[in-house]
Short mmCIF file of C-alpha atoms and ligand atoms in Angstrom, two decimals:
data_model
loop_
_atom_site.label_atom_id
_atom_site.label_comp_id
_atom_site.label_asym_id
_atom_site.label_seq_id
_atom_site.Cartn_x
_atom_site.Cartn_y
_atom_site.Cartn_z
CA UNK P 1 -80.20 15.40 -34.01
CA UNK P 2 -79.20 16.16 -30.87
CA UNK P 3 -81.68 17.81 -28.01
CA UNK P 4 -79.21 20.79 -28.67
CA UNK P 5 -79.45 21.34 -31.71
CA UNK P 6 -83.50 20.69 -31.39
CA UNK P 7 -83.29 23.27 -29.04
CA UNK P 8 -81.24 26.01 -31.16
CA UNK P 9 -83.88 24.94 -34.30
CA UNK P 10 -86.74 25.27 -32.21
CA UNK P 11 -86.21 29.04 -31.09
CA UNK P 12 -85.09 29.88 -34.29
CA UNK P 13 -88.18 28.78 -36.46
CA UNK P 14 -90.07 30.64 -33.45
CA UNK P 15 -88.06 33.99 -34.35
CA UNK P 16 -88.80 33.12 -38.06
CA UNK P 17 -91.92 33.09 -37.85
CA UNK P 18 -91.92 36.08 -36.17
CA UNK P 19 -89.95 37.30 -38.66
CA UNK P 20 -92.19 36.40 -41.79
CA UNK P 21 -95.32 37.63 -39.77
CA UNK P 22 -93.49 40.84 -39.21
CA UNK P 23 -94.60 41.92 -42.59
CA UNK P 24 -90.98 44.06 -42.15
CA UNK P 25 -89.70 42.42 -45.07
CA UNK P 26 -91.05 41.62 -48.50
CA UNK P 27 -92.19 37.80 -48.48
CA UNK P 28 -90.44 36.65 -51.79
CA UNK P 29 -87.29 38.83 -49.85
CA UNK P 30 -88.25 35.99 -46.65
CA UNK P 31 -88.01 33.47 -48.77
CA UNK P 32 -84.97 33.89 -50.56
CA UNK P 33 -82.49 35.22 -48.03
CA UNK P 34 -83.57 34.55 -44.58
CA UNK P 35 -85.84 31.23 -45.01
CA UNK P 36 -82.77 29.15 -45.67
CA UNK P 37 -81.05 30.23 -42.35
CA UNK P 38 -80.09 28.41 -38.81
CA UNK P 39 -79.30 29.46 -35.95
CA UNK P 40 -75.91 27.33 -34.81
CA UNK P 41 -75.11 28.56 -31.66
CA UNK P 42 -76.19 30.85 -29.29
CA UNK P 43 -74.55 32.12 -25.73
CA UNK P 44 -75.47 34.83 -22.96
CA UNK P 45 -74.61 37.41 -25.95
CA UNK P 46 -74.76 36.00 -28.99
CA UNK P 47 -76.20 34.17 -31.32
CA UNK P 48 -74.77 32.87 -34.49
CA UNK P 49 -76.60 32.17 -37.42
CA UNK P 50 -75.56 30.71 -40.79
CA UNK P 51 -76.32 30.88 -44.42
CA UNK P 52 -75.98 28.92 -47.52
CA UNK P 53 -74.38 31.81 -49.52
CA UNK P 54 -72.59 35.06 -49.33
CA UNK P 55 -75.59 36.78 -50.92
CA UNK P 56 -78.03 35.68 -48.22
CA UNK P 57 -75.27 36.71 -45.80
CA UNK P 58 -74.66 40.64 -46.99
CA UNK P 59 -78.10 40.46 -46.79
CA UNK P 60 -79.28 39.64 -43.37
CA UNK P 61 -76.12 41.79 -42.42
CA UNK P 62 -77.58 44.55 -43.71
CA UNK P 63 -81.25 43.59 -41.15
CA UNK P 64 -79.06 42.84 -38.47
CA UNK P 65 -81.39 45.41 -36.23
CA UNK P 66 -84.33 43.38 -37.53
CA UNK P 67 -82.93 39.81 -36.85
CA UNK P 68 -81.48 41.25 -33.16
CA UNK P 69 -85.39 42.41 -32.23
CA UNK P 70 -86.63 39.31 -33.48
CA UNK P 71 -84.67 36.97 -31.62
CA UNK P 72 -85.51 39.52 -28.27
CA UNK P 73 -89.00 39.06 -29.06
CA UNK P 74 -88.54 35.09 -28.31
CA UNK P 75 -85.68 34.86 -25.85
CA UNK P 76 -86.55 38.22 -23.72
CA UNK P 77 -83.45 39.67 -24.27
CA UNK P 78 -80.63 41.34 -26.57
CA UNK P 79 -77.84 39.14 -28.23
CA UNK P 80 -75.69 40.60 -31.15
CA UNK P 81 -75.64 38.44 -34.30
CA UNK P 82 -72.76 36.95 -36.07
CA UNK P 83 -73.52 35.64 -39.22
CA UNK P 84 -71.45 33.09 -41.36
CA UNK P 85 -71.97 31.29 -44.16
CA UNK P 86 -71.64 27.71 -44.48
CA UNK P 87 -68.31 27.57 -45.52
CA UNK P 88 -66.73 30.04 -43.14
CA UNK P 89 -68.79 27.97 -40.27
CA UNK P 90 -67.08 25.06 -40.42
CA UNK P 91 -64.05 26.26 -39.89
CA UNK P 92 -65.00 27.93 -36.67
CA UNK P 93 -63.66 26.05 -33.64
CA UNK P 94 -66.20 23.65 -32.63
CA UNK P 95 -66.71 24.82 -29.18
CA UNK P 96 -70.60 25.27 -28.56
CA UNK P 97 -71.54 28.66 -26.85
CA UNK P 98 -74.74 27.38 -26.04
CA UNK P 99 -74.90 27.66 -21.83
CA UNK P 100 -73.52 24.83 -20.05
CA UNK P 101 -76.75 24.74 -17.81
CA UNK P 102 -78.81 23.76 -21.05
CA UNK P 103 -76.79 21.44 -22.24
CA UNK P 104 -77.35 19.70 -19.21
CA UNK P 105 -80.78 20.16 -19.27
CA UNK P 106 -81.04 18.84 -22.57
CA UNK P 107 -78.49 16.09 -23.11
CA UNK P 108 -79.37 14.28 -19.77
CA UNK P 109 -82.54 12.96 -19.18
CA UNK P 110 -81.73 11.88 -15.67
CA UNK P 111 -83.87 8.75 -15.72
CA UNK P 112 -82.57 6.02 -13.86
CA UNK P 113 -82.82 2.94 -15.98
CA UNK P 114 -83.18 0.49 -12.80
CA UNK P 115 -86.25 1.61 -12.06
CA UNK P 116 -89.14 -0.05 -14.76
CA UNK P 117 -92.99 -1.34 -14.38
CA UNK P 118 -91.31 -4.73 -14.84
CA UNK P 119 -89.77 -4.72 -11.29
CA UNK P 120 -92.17 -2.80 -9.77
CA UNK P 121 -94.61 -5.39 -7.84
CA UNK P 122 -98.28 -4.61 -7.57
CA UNK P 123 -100.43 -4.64 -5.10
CA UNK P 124 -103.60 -3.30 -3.08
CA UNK P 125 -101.54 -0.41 -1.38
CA UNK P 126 -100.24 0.77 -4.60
CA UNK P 127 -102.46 -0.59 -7.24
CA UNK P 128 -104.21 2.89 -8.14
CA UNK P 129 -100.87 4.72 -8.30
CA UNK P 130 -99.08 1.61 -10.84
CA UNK P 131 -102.76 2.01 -12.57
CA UNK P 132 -102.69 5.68 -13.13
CA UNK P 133 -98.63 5.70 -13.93
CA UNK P 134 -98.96 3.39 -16.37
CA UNK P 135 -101.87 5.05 -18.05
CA UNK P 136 -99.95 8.22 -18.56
CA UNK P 137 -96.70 6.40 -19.88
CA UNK P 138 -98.98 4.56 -22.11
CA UNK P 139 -100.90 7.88 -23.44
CA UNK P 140 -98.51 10.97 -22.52
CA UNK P 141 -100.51 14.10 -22.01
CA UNK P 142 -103.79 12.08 -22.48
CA UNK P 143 -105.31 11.21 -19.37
CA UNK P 144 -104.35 12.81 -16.19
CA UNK P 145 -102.62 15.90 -16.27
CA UNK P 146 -100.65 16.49 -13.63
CA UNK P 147 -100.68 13.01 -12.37
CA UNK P 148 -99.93 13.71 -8.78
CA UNK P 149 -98.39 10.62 -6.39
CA UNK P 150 -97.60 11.30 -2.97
CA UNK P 151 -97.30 8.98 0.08
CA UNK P 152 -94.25 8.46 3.16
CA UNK P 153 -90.66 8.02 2.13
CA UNK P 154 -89.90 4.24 0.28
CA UNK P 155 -92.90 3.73 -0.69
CA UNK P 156 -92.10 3.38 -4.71
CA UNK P 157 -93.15 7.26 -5.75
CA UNK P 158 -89.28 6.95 -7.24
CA UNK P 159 -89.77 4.20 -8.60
CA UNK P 160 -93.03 4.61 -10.37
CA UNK P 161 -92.05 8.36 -12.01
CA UNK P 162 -88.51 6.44 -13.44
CA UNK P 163 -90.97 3.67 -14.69
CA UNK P 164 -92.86 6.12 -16.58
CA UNK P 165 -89.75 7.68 -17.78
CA UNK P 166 -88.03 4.24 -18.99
CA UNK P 167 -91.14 3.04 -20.72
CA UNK P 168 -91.63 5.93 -22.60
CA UNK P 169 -88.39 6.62 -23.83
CA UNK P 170 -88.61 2.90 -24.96
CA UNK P 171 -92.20 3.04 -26.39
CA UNK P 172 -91.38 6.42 -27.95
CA UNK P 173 -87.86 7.41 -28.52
CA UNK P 174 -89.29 10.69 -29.69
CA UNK P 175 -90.65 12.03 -26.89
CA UNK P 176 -88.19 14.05 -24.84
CA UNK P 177 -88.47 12.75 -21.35
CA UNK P 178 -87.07 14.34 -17.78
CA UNK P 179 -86.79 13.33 -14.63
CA UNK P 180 -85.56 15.63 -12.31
CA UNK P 181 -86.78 16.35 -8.64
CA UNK P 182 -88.04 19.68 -6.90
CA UNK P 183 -84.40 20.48 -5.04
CA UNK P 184 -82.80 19.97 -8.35
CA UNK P 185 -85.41 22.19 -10.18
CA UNK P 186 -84.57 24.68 -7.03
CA UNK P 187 -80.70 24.41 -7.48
CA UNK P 188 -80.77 25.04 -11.55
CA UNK P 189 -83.43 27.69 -11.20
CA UNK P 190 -81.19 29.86 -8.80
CA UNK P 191 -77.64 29.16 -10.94
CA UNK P 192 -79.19 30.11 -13.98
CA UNK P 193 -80.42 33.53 -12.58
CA UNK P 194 -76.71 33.80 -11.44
CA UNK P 195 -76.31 32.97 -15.21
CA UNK P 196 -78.34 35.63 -16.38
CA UNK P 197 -79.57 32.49 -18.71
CA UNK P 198 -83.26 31.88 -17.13
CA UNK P 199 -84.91 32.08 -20.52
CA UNK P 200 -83.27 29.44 -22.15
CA UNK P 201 -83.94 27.61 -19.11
CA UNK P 202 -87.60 28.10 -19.50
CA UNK P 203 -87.25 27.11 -23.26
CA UNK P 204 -85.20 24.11 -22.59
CA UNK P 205 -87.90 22.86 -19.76
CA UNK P 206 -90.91 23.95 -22.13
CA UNK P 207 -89.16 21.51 -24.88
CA UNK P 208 -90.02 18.14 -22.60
CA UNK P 209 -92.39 15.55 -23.86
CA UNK P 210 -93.03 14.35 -20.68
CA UNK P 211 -92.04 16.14 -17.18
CA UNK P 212 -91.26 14.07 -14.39
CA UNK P 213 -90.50 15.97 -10.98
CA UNK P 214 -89.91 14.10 -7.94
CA UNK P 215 -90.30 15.53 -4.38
CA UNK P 216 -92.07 18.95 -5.55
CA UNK P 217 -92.43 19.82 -1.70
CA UNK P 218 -89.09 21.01 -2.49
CA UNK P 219 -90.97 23.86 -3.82
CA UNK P 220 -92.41 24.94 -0.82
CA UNK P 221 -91.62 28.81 0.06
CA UNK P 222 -89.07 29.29 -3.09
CA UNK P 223 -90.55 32.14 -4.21
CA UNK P 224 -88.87 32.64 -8.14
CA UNK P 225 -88.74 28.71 -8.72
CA UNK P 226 -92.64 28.68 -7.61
CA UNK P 227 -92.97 31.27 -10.52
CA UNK P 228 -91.32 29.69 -13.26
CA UNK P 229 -92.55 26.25 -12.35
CA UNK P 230 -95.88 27.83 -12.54
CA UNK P 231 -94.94 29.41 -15.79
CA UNK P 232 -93.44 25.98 -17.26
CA UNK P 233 -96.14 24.00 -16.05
CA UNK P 234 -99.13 25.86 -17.37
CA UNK P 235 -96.85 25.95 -20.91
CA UNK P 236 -96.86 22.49 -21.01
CA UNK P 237 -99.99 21.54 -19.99
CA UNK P 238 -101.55 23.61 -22.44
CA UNK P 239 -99.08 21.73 -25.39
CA UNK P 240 -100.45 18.45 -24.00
CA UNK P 241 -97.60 17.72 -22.91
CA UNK P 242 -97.47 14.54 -19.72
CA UNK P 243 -96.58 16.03 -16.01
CA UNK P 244 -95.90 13.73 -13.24
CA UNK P 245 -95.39 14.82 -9.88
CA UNK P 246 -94.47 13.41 -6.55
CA UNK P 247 -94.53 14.43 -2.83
CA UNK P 248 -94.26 13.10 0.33
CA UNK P 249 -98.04 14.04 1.02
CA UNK P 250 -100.82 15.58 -0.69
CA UNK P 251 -100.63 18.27 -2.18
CA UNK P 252 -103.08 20.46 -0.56
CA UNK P 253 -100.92 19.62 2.68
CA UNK P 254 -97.33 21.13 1.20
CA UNK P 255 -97.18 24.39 3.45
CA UNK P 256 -95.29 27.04 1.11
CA UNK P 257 -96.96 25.73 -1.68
CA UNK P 258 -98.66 28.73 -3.67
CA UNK P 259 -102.82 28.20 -3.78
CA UNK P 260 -102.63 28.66 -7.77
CA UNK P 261 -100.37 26.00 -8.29
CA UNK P 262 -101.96 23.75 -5.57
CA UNK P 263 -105.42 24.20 -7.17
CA UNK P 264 -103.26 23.37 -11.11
CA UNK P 265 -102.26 20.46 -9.22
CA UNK P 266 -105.86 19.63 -8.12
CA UNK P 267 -106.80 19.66 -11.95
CA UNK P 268 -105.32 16.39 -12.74
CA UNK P 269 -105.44 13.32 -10.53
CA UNK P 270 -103.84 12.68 -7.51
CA UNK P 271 -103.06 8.65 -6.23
CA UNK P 272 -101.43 8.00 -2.79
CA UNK P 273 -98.98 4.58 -2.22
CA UNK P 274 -99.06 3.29 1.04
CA UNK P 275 -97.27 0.53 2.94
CA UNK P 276 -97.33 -2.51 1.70
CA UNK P 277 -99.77 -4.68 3.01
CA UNK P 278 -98.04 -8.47 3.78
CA UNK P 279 -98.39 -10.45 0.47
CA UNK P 280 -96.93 -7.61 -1.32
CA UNK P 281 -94.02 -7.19 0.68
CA UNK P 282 -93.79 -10.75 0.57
CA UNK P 283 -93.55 -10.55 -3.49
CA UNK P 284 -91.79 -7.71 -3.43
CA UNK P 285 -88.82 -9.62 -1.11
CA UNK P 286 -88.80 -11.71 -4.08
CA UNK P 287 -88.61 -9.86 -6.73
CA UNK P 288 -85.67 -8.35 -5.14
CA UNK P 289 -84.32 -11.63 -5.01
CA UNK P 290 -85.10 -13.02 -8.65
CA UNK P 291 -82.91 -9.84 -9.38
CA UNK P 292 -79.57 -10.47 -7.06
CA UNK P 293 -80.02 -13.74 -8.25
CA UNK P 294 -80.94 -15.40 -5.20
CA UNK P 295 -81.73 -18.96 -5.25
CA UNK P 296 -85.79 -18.75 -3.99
CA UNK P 297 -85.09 -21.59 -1.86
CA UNK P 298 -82.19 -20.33 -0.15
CA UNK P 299 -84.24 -17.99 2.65
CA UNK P 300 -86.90 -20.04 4.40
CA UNK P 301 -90.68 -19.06 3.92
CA UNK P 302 -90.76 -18.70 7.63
CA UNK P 303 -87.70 -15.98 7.36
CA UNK P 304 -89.34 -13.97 4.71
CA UNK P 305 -92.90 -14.00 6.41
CA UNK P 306 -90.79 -12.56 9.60
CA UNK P 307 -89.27 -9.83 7.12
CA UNK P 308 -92.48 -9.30 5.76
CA UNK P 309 -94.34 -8.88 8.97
CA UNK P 310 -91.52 -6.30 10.46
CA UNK P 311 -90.28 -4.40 8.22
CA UNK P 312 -93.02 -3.88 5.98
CA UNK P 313 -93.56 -0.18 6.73
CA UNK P 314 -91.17 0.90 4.43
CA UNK P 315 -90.13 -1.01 1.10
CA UNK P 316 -86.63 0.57 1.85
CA UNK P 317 -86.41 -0.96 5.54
CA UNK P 318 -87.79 -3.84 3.65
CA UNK P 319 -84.97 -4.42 1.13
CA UNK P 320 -82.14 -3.06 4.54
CA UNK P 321 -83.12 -5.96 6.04
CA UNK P 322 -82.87 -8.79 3.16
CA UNK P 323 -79.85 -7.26 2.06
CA UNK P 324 -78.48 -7.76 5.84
CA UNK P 325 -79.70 -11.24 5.93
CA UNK P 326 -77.98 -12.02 2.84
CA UNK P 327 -74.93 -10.30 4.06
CA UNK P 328 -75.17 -11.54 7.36
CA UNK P 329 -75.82 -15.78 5.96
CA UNK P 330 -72.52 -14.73 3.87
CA UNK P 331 -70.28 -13.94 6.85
CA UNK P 332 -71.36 -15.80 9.91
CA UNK P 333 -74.00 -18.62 8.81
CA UNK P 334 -72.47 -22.37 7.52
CA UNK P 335 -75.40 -23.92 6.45
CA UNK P 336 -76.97 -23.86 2.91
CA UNK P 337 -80.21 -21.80 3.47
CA UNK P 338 -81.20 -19.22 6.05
CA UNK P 339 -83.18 -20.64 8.87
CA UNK P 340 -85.24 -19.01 11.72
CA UNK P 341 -82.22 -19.02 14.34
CA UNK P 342 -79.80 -17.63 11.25
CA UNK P 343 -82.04 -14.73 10.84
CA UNK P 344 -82.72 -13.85 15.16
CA UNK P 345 -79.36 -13.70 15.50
CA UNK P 346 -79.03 -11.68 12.09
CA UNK P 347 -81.28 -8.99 13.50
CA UNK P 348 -80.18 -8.84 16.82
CA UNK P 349 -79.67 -5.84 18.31
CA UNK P 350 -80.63 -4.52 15.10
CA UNK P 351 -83.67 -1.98 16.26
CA UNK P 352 -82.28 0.36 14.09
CA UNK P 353 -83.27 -0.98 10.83
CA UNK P 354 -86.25 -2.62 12.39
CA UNK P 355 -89.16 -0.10 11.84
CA UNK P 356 -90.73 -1.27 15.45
CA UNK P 357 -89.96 0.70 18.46
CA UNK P 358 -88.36 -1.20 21.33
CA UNK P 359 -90.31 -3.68 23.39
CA UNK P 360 -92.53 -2.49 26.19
CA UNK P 361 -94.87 -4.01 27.70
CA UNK P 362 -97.27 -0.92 25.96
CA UNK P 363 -96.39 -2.76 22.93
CA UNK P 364 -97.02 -6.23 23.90
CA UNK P 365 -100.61 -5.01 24.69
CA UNK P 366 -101.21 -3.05 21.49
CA UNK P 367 -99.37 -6.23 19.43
CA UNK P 368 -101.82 -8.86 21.70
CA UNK P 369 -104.57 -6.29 21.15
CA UNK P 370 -104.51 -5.96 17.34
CA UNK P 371 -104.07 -9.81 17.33
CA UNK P 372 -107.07 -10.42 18.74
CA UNK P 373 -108.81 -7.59 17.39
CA UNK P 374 -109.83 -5.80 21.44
CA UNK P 375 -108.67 -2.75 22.19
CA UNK P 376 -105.90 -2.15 24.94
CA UNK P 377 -108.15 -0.89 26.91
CA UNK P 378 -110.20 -3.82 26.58
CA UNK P 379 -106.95 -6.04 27.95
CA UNK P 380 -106.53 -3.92 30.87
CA UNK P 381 -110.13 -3.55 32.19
CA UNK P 382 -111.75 -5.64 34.12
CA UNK P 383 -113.70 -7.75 31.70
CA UNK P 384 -113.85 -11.23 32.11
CA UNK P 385 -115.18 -12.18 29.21
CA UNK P 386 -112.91 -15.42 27.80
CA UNK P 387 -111.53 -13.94 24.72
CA UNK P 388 -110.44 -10.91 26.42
CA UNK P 389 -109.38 -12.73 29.81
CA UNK P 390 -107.25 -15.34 27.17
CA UNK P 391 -105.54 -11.94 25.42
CA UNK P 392 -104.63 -10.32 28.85
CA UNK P 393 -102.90 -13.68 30.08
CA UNK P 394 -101.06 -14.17 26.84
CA UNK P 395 -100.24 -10.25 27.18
CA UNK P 396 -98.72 -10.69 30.84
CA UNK P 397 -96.93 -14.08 29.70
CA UNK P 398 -95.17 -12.18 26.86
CA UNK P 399 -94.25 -9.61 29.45
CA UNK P 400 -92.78 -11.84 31.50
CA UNK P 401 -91.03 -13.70 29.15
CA UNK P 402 -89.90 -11.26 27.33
CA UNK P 403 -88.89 -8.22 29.52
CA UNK P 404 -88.60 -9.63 32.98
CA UNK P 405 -91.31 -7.53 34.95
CA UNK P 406 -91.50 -8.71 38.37
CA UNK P 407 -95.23 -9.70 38.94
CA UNK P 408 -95.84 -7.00 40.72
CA UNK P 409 -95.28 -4.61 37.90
CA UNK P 410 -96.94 -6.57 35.84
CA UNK P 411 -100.09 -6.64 37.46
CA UNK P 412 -99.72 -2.43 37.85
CA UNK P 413 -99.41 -2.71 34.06
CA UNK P 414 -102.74 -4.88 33.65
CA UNK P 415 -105.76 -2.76 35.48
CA UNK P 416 -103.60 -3.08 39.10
CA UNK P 417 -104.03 -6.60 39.45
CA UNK P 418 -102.52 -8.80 42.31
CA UNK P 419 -99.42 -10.12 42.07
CA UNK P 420 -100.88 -14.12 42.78
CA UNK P 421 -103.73 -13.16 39.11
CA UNK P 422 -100.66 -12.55 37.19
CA UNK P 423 -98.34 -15.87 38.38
CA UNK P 424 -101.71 -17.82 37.91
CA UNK P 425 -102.55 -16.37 34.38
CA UNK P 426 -98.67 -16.71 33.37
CA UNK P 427 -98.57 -20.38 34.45
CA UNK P 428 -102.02 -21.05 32.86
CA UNK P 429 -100.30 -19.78 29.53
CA UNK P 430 -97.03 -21.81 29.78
CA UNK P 431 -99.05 -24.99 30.48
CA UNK P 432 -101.46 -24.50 27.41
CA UNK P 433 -98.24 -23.62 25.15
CA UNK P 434 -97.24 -27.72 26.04
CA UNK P 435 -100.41 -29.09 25.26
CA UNK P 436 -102.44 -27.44 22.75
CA UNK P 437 -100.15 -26.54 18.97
CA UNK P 438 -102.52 -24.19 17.79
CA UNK P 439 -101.72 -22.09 20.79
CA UNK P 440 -98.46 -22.49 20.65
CA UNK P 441 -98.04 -21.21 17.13
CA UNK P 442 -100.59 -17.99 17.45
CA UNK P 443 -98.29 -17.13 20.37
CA UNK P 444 -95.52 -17.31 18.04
CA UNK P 445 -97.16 -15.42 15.52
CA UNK P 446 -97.85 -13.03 18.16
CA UNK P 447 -94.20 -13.11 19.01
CA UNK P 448 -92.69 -12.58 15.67
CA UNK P 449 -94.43 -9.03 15.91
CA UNK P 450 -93.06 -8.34 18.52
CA UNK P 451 -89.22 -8.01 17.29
P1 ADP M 501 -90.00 6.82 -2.41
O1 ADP M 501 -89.59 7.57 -3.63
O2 ADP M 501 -91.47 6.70 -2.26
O3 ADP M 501 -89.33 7.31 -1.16
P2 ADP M 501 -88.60 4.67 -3.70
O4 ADP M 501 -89.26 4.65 -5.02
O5 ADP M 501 -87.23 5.28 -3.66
O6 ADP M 501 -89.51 5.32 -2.59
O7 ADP M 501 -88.53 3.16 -3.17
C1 ADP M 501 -87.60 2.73 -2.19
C2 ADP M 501 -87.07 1.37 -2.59
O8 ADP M 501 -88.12 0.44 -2.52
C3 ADP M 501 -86.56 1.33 -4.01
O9 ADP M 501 -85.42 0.52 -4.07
C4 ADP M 501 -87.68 0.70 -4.79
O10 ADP M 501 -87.21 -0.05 -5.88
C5 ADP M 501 -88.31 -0.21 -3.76
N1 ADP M 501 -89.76 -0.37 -3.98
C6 ADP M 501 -90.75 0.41 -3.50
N2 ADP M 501 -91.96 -0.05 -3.87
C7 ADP M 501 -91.72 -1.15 -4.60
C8 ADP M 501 -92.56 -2.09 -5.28
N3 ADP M 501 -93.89 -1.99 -5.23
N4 ADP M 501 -91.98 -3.09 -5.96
C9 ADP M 501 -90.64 -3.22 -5.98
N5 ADP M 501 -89.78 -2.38 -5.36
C10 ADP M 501 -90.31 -1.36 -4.68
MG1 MG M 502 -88.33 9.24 -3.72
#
């Protein structure tokens, strides 16, 4: 059966119902000429229903005025009935009347089949929110209702809700799944008032298994779609039916957002995703290769822990960048697997996919900082302490190595120190990078945050 016709059945065994309860008609009179009935179609202004036999049509022909207020009673409006039987149905033209904005709705469950649990990698910054999605594609409607997820752009809110969405359309092809996100929900909330066709929107929406609405800030100060949302929400929460819900922060925090649905929201559970921490991007680089088929080997360790390091604020920057290197190793590199060099000269010039800001020397003190674990006010006072008098040299090495400050600048930069403390401190530096390894490699640790 198609969601269609599931949709035409389902508000016509609501108006029959209503029609048997009615009392308006004698019940062995239900059951003979009006229980055997469909409805077949159904348009802005009409709604056709069809019989077995003539009899049962001259029949409900003759109720017409009952059948019309019975169908109002469910859809909120007046359509005239035609009414065919079997026979004369099928040789109608097959053209369905029902609104092309349902059909839509219905046929197209807009899940995108790319995103599953299976490529989805898991780790501390997003372990609650995999937890908690899985849960309620396991048990729809059981455990957390709404399940809210919200976090900064490309962080895997996408991908989690399309997760849901593919495994429970696998798991259970009879629940009616869709995804759709809060401008979209805007966008087919305003055409179908154009439409006059709102209520079958509403019933088509109330039909859904399990809801999945992506970027509900969306919502925020749309006034009619923050009513029917409301409306279709509470529906389906009451049927037990599973909503998932995503925004770029929580929820309390969407401005525009109406208290009463805020506080709905608040009834359920809400999970935030954060960046991923530098394992998980690491796995998650790899994953990404296991899927474009990517020999492991072919990116060095060193490469990936660079990628990792920068670009880890965002899985999308994240996956930008691999996909450049691999573009990049494609077009300009010769040799069989990406080196360090390969990948500097791949990212050159590249600050705009690199989530960093550009290099100051503000940002050699907060990298040199955080390395150490000091504060940058720590590296500029006038402590002497060694571990914060070894920071501030490597901090005014790195600044002249890397940006050129005259010493004079330099030592402005560092608590106004003379000119002769910041030669001294840079040479001191340089002549420790020759002798002692371990130095040399946390400095180039320390640079590989920098870029
Ligand atoms: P958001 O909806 O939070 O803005 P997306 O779900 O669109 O982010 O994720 C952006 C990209 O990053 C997508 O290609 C997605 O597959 C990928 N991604 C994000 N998190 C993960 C993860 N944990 N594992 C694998 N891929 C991820
Ligand atoms: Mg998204």
């Amino acid at each position: 059966m198609t969601y269609v016709e599931t949709y035409l059945e389902d508000i016509w065994s609501k108006t029959k119902q209503f029609m048997k309860n009615s009392g308006y008609v004698d019940a062995i009179v239900y059951d003979t000429y009006f229980d055997e009935s469909s409805l077949k179609d159904l348009s802005e202004s009409k709604a056709v229903i069809v019989v077995p036999t003539q009899i049962q049509k001259v029949i409900l022909l003759q109720e017409t005025g009952f059948i019309v207020s019975s169908l109002k009673s469910v859809l909120d409006k007046d359509v005239d009935c035609d009414i065919y039987t079997q026979f004369e149905f099928a040789k109608r033209p097959s053209a369905s009347l029902v609104h092309p904005n349902i059909i839509d709705n219905l046929d197209e469950d807009g899940v995108l089949s790319f995103y599953t649990f299976d490529n989805f990698v898991v780790g501390p910054s997003n372990k609650e929110s995999h937890s908690a999605a899985l849960a309620c594609a396991y048990n729809p409607g059981k455990f957390y209702n709404p399940l809210f997820i919200f976090g900064n752009s490309g962080l895997g809110k996408t991908h989690l809700l399309n997760s849901i969405g593919n495994y429970v359309k696998k798991n259970y092809p009879d629940k009616r799944v869709l995804y759709t996100s809060g401008a979209d929900f805007v966008t087919r909330v305003v055409s179908s008032i154009k439409d006059n066709s709102i209520e079958e929107f509403k019933l088509s929406m109330q039909m859904v298994d399990v809801l999945l609405m992506d970027d509900i800030q969306f919502l925020a100060g749309k006034e009619k779609s923050h009513e029917i949302f409301f409306y279709i929400f509470n529906d389906l929460v009451n049927n037990r039916r599973q909503i998932v819900l995503t925004s770029d922060r929580h929820p309390q925090e969407i401005k525009g957002l109406e208290e009463r649905l805020i506080s709905r929201f608040s009834s359920g559970l809400s999970v935030g995703v954060d960046s991923p921490e530098f394992e998980t991007s690491l796995a998650i680089l790899k994953k990404k290769m296991e899927y474009q088929s990517v020999d492991p080997t072919f990116i060095e360790d060193d490469v990936l822990a660079y990628i990792a390091t920068n670009f880890s604020k965002d899985v999308r920057k994240l996956e930008g960048a691999l996909n450049r290197l691999l573009f990049y190793s494609i077009n300009f590199s010769n040799s069989g697997r990406i080196d360090f060099k390969t990948a500097v000269s791949a990212f050159k010039g590249q600050t705009a996919v690199s989530d960093k800001n550009e290099l100051s020397a503000n940002k050699i003190k907060r990298v040199v900082a955080d390395y150490y674990g000091l504060t940058k006010q720590q590296l500029i006072s006038k402590s002497r302490t060694k571990n914060i008098a070894n920071a501030r040299h490597i901090a005014m090495y790195l600044c002249r190595k890397h940006l050129d400050l005259p010493f004079i600048k330099i030592g402005e930069e560092f608590g106004k120190r003379d000119h002769s403390t910041v030669i001294s401190s840079c040479d001191k530096v340089d002549k420790q990078c020759k002798n002692d390894e371990v130095f040399l490699l946390a400095i180039k640790e320390i640079e590989r945050s920098l870029i």
